[in-house]
XYZ file of C-alpha atoms in Angstrom:
435
model
C 22.316 140.306 150.227
C 23.105 142.153 146.968
C 21.260 141.179 144.354
C 23.759 140.273 141.675
C 22.630 141.223 137.294
C 22.463 138.774 134.918
C 23.207 141.308 132.444
C 26.497 140.682 129.889
C 29.242 142.644 130.549
C 31.209 144.963 128.244
C 34.604 143.167 127.456
C 37.784 143.808 124.972
C 39.076 147.476 122.965
C 36.073 150.019 123.621
C 37.171 152.700 121.026
C 36.562 150.150 117.969
C 33.559 148.993 119.136
C 29.398 150.366 119.125
C 26.039 148.818 118.414
C 25.683 148.596 114.577
C 29.843 148.964 113.847
C 32.473 145.849 113.545
C 33.874 143.910 115.603
C 37.818 145.261 115.476
C 39.103 141.422 115.669
C 36.889 140.155 112.964
C 38.988 143.119 111.030
C 42.238 141.785 112.068
C 41.415 138.334 110.503
C 40.290 140.291 107.227
C 43.826 141.771 107.636
C 45.500 138.410 107.642
C 43.426 136.613 105.124
C 45.029 139.823 102.919
C 48.577 138.820 104.414
C 48.259 135.741 102.535
C 46.845 137.161 99.516
C 49.604 139.569 98.779
C 51.866 136.852 100.344
C 51.050 134.580 96.955
C 50.860 137.662 94.932
C 54.071 138.784 96.307
C 55.831 135.118 95.331
C 57.032 135.571 99.509
C 58.931 132.461 99.876
C 57.478 129.458 102.410
C 54.156 130.749 101.464
C 52.845 128.643 98.994
C 49.694 128.316 99.651
C 48.311 131.840 100.418
C 45.867 131.543 97.840
C 44.133 130.196 100.330
C 43.296 133.596 102.018
C 40.646 133.852 99.919
C 38.510 131.456 102.035
C 39.574 133.144 104.909
C 37.755 135.898 103.426
C 34.899 133.310 102.608
C 34.308 131.962 106.045
C 34.251 135.388 107.583
C 31.937 136.735 104.507
C 29.456 133.933 105.382
C 29.949 134.352 109.510
C 29.259 137.993 108.859
C 26.243 137.788 106.099
C 23.997 135.136 108.200
C 24.740 136.474 111.613
C 22.856 139.678 110.049
C 20.927 138.158 107.972
C 19.111 135.761 111.554
C 19.217 139.110 113.895
C 17.138 140.880 111.518
C 14.664 138.042 111.691
C 14.978 137.757 115.302
C 13.642 142.031 115.310
C 11.317 141.597 112.618
C 10.248 138.046 112.090
C 11.545 137.939 108.464
C 14.340 139.358 105.771
C 13.717 142.446 103.811
C 15.045 141.203 100.277
C 15.265 144.442 98.371
C 16.800 146.364 101.122
C 19.600 143.407 101.590
C 20.612 143.591 98.382
C 20.332 147.507 97.965
C 22.752 147.412 100.668
C 25.438 145.306 99.512
C 24.764 147.077 95.618
C 25.702 150.282 97.403
C 28.790 148.975 98.948
C 30.062 146.606 96.123
C 28.829 148.256 92.747
C 30.689 151.586 92.475
C 34.213 150.286 92.638
C 33.697 147.473 90.274
C 32.243 150.200 88.201
C 34.739 152.263 88.471
C 37.508 149.710 88.125
C 35.913 147.648 85.324
C 35.510 151.432 82.934
C 38.858 152.192 84.319
C 40.102 148.563 82.664
C 38.427 148.701 79.200
C 39.672 152.456 78.950
C 43.437 151.304 80.033
C 43.329 147.689 77.390
C 45.679 149.200 75.048
C 48.500 148.981 78.033
C 47.841 145.022 78.035
C 49.259 142.560 76.234
C 46.724 141.333 73.546
C 46.928 137.958 74.850
C 45.173 138.764 78.210
C 43.017 141.337 76.440
C 41.266 138.466 73.844
C 38.364 138.367 76.227
C 38.275 141.444 77.864
C 34.970 142.140 76.268
C 33.158 139.114 77.889
C 35.508 138.998 80.876
C 34.026 142.628 81.735
C 30.195 141.572 81.181
C 30.376 138.727 82.951
C 32.059 140.935 86.255
C 29.353 143.728 85.947
C 26.964 140.632 85.945
C 28.900 138.899 88.819
C 29.408 135.637 86.588
C 32.613 136.400 85.918
C 34.189 133.268 87.922
C 31.555 130.842 84.812
C 33.373 133.023 82.319
C 37.257 132.048 83.142
C 35.677 128.620 83.663
C 33.945 128.567 79.885
C 36.997 129.650 78.454
C 39.343 126.971 80.832
C 41.173 130.051 82.467
C 44.549 128.303 84.235
C 44.054 130.620 87.860
C 47.954 128.837 88.462
C 49.399 129.156 84.726
C 52.587 130.603 85.222
C 54.631 133.191 82.539
C 51.183 134.026 80.829
C 49.377 137.002 81.346
C 45.974 136.782 83.012
C 42.984 139.220 82.212
C 42.675 142.267 83.801
C 39.384 140.880 85.163
C 40.627 137.474 86.733
C 40.834 139.104 90.362
C 36.637 139.712 90.189
C 36.006 136.122 89.875
C 36.147 135.998 93.962
C 33.840 138.788 94.261
C 31.657 137.055 91.538
C 31.718 134.214 94.343
C 30.421 136.249 97.121
C 27.582 137.739 95.412
C 25.711 134.994 93.865
C 25.782 133.763 97.503
C 24.971 136.864 98.967
C 21.909 136.786 96.000
C 20.525 133.063 96.933
C 21.691 132.679 100.586
C 19.151 134.858 101.861
C 16.795 133.479 99.029
C 16.888 130.322 100.622
C 17.213 131.609 104.099
C 13.643 133.157 103.399
C 12.056 129.768 101.964
C 13.254 127.840 104.899
C 11.295 130.266 107.850
C 7.929 130.662 105.016
C 7.993 126.774 105.292
C 8.398 127.058 108.999
C 5.916 128.965 109.266
C 3.469 127.122 107.607
C 3.815 123.940 110.245
C 3.942 126.216 112.492
C 0.751 128.454 111.786
C -0.920 124.672 110.649
C -0.303 123.383 114.497
C -1.344 126.840 116.389
C 2.820 127.584 117.375
C 4.791 130.173 117.714
C 7.923 129.695 115.564
C 11.060 130.172 118.063
C 14.123 131.869 117.030
C 15.735 128.557 117.759
C 13.515 126.766 115.531
C 14.985 129.101 112.484
C 18.614 129.017 113.956
C 18.736 124.578 113.608
C 16.839 125.204 110.124
C 19.680 127.485 109.196
C 22.489 125.744 110.967
C 21.037 122.074 108.622
C 20.907 123.821 105.615
C 24.485 125.242 105.603
C 25.589 122.078 107.094
C 24.168 120.211 104.015
C 25.798 122.517 101.830
C 28.863 122.269 103.138
C 28.859 118.715 102.523
C 27.317 118.632 98.954
C 30.200 121.017 97.867
C 32.522 119.048 99.512
C 31.838 116.032 97.805
C 31.518 117.681 94.988
C 34.562 118.939 95.263
C 36.117 115.527 95.529
C 35.161 114.172 92.604
C 35.655 117.012 90.535
C 39.108 117.708 91.867
C 41.577 116.281 89.109
C 44.791 118.053 86.699
C 42.102 118.579 83.622
C 39.584 120.130 85.817
C 42.111 121.581 88.446
C 40.511 125.255 87.508
C 36.860 124.317 87.180
C 36.971 123.613 90.915
C 39.152 126.639 91.794
C 37.056 129.584 90.248
C 33.514 127.105 91.046
C 30.860 128.669 92.736
C 29.339 124.641 94.227
C 33.406 124.460 95.310
C 33.962 127.513 96.551
C 31.098 127.269 98.456
C 31.965 124.984 100.918
C 33.275 127.841 103.189
C 31.141 130.696 102.968
C 29.000 128.138 104.567
C 31.160 126.829 106.942
C 30.820 130.211 108.072
C 26.906 130.691 107.999
C 26.624 127.432 110.086
C 29.118 128.798 112.702
C 26.839 131.720 112.751
C 23.580 129.860 113.356
C 25.112 127.676 115.778
C 26.614 130.040 118.354
C 25.229 133.581 117.587
C 22.565 134.949 119.548
C 22.847 138.072 120.454
C 25.092 140.065 117.435
C 23.701 143.195 118.433
C 25.549 142.128 121.563
C 28.546 141.509 119.663
C 29.270 144.256 118.014
C 28.481 146.312 121.098
C 31.799 144.598 122.631
C 29.347 142.173 125.008
C 30.472 139.375 126.446
C 28.421 135.794 125.823
C 30.600 134.011 128.103
C 29.904 133.305 131.636
C 31.901 130.168 132.626
C 35.944 130.145 132.612
C 36.227 126.791 131.423
C 33.917 128.179 128.114
C 36.157 131.096 127.942
C 39.622 129.424 128.061
C 37.675 126.776 125.232
C 37.428 130.120 123.258
C 41.019 131.697 123.827
C 42.495 128.139 122.777
C 40.542 127.226 119.819
C 41.720 130.795 117.690
C 45.323 129.254 118.284
C 44.710 125.663 116.986
C 42.963 127.500 113.640
C 45.636 129.878 113.746
C 48.357 127.038 113.613
C 46.793 124.980 110.829
C 46.157 128.405 108.595
C 49.725 128.779 108.948
C 51.077 125.138 107.932
C 48.534 124.896 104.786
C 49.551 128.086 103.721
C 52.884 126.856 103.966
C 52.516 123.734 102.068
C 50.285 124.114 99.799
C 50.620 124.133 96.307
C 47.566 124.225 94.501
C 47.255 120.804 93.210
C 44.535 118.698 92.133
C 45.088 116.177 94.771
C 44.992 118.587 97.416
C 41.914 119.690 96.699
C 40.556 116.052 95.960
C 42.155 115.536 99.609
C 39.523 118.315 101.266
C 42.504 121.295 101.238
C 39.657 123.368 101.266
C 37.234 122.408 103.568
C 40.391 121.987 106.423
C 41.106 125.298 105.756
C 37.668 126.494 106.226
C 36.792 124.761 109.107
C 40.450 126.267 110.055
C 39.340 130.045 110.203
C 36.612 129.575 111.547
C 38.097 128.420 114.768
C 39.356 131.697 114.652
C 36.989 134.335 113.431
C 33.475 132.457 116.109
C 35.502 132.203 119.198
C 37.219 136.302 118.505
C 33.853 137.269 118.048
C 32.516 135.565 121.260
C 35.530 136.292 123.233
C 36.811 139.311 122.446
C 38.765 139.537 125.560
C 40.788 136.335 125.061
C 44.278 137.348 123.555
C 44.335 136.360 120.002
C 40.956 138.321 119.682
C 43.218 141.326 121.512
C 46.017 140.601 119.403
C 43.276 141.181 116.283
C 42.416 143.793 117.538
C 45.346 146.310 117.363
C 44.996 149.259 116.000
C 46.952 148.778 112.525
C 45.234 145.304 111.821
C 41.931 146.816 112.645
C 42.437 149.614 110.452
C 43.977 147.702 107.304
C 40.588 144.995 107.363
C 38.762 147.483 107.416
C 39.679 149.217 104.846
C 40.600 146.625 102.600
C 37.271 145.287 101.551
C 36.253 148.644 99.470
C 39.678 148.129 97.781
C 40.677 144.496 97.315
C 39.165 144.869 93.860
C 40.411 148.219 93.000
C 43.856 146.465 94.019
C 43.282 143.989 91.914
C 43.269 145.278 88.742
C 46.110 147.476 89.165
C 47.883 143.839 90.588
C 47.544 142.914 86.575
C 47.942 146.642 85.455
C 51.549 146.204 87.095
C 51.835 142.392 85.167
C 50.750 143.596 81.629
C 53.064 147.195 82.103
C 56.318 145.618 82.910
C 55.704 142.952 80.344
C 55.022 145.590 77.665
C 58.674 147.252 79.051
C 60.526 143.646 77.741
C 58.741 143.089 74.984
C 59.853 146.720 73.996
C 63.524 145.661 74.007
C 65.527 146.657 76.793
C 68.103 144.393 75.636
C 71.926 146.361 76.413
C 73.495 145.086 79.690
C 73.715 148.611 82.174
C 70.793 150.257 80.517
C 69.211 152.689 83.183
C 65.293 151.659 83.607
C 62.422 153.092 82.605
C 59.156 154.257 84.558
C 55.658 155.096 82.863
C 53.183 156.878 84.813
C 49.128 156.619 84.823
C 47.897 159.748 86.278
C 49.473 161.168 89.831
C 49.273 157.673 92.584
C 50.139 154.533 89.785
C 53.915 154.069 88.720
C 55.336 150.892 87.504
C 59.357 150.703 87.819
C 61.468 148.419 86.022
C 65.238 148.153 87.622
C 66.683 145.751 85.215
C 70.359 144.873 86.740
C 68.449 143.395 90.013
C 65.387 141.708 87.925
C 62.985 143.439 90.455
C 59.943 145.445 89.695
C 57.327 147.288 91.590
C 54.314 149.195 91.582
C 53.448 152.204 93.177
C 49.759 152.938 94.326
C 48.890 155.989 96.361
C 51.418 155.473 98.749
C 51.403 151.657 98.671
C 54.758 150.384 97.753
C 55.590 146.812 96.713
C 58.342 144.827 95.074
C 58.365 141.110 93.892
C 61.395 139.814 92.664
C 61.118 138.044 89.072
C 61.441 134.115 88.205
C 64.043 134.371 85.385
C 63.295 131.804 82.893
C 66.815 131.194 80.149
C 65.612 130.853 77.584
C 65.130 133.019 73.643
C 66.772 136.529 73.950
C 66.947 139.286 76.511
C 64.154 140.806 75.247
C 62.461 137.857 75.134
C 62.877 137.121 78.895
C 61.816 140.492 80.100
C 58.434 140.016 79.009
C 58.826 136.345 80.838
C 60.111 137.982 83.850
C 56.689 140.072 84.033
C 55.177 137.532 86.412
C 54.966 140.424 89.255
C 52.440 140.604 91.405
C 51.745 143.639 92.728
C 51.085 144.203 96.857
C 49.548 146.966 98.480
C 51.188 147.926 102.163
C 50.735 150.988 103.740
C 54.888 151.121 104.551
C 57.657 151.507 102.083
C 60.044 148.524 102.144
C 63.769 149.261 101.343
C 64.076 146.921 98.189
C 67.616 144.323 98.473
C 69.320 143.440 95.702
C 69.525 139.580 94.539
């Protein structure tokens, strides 16, 4: 009788995966998260909860980082903290430094209100503490009409970087404790014990973070909850708990190997992402960012929905949702967006301010031709007075956002309020229809 090999089989689109490379479906998830955030910035009707795309990013980061850390522990028996932090810094610091210096250099283009705390914001961004700076300054993320700080978008990067600093240390401490116990008992520390301990640690952190969100959520503390690391870390730790629970062979996953043998487990892995996407879509449809929603568990629900998509498409890359998320354009956008997010976020706020300056300078006469400002070769802001439309061109990306009309004051004063535009980086040009 011919022997049947028990070795895992390769599945999924091979051209996008390989040892040490990314899982294509996860790049597709990243692209969907980008789409949600941009929908929020662009004011697209029916997607008032697009800001929840940030939580999808958090869950994905927690899943990926914990998978990498556990893989390193399995191979070497330890975590190289110095090497890990150097890799994170090399990936994120160059773009962050360029973006912050560019914003400071162009600070005169921003309104005085938005740059009142720019120096403190820049220092906080460099030290990955900008989210707490915005909490201390009582920044209102959901304010309408008021120009935000040019560096406000760095709050989410700060939350992730704080996680990158603290989470590996906590895991290393857990390993040291378990190792000491195993040594006293004359036993060997198993991978299963490590994964179980990390899962319990992450689950306890999720519970603590969700509890803090419940007790802190109020109309007065809304932005404290939105910016706070202690309240937003639940999404990162949901991803971490899932990685500790289900990921056994990270390198096998990145090589496109099938992890499930039985038919029913594959069916479950194929069905769960559908459930997760439906919940995410409904949350993006109905969420408005109110204190009551945060108190009712909006953040944890979104995090759990996100992991129902992320974990199954990573483990079962031959599933229908995984294949859909592995489509070339989604994979390309998702792989690119991680490096560009902090830069395009700065451009977004720059667009808001440039267009606001047009209003402040007073384009009051009806029928006056549109005017434009160009910054270098790749950045320009354009104002179309008659359409109440505003746009930003970044490289080859074109975005348009309908300005909201505020019926107060003169036309010049209104134009300053119309400028609550959000820059949307996309890869194609869209036709702009007049309102």
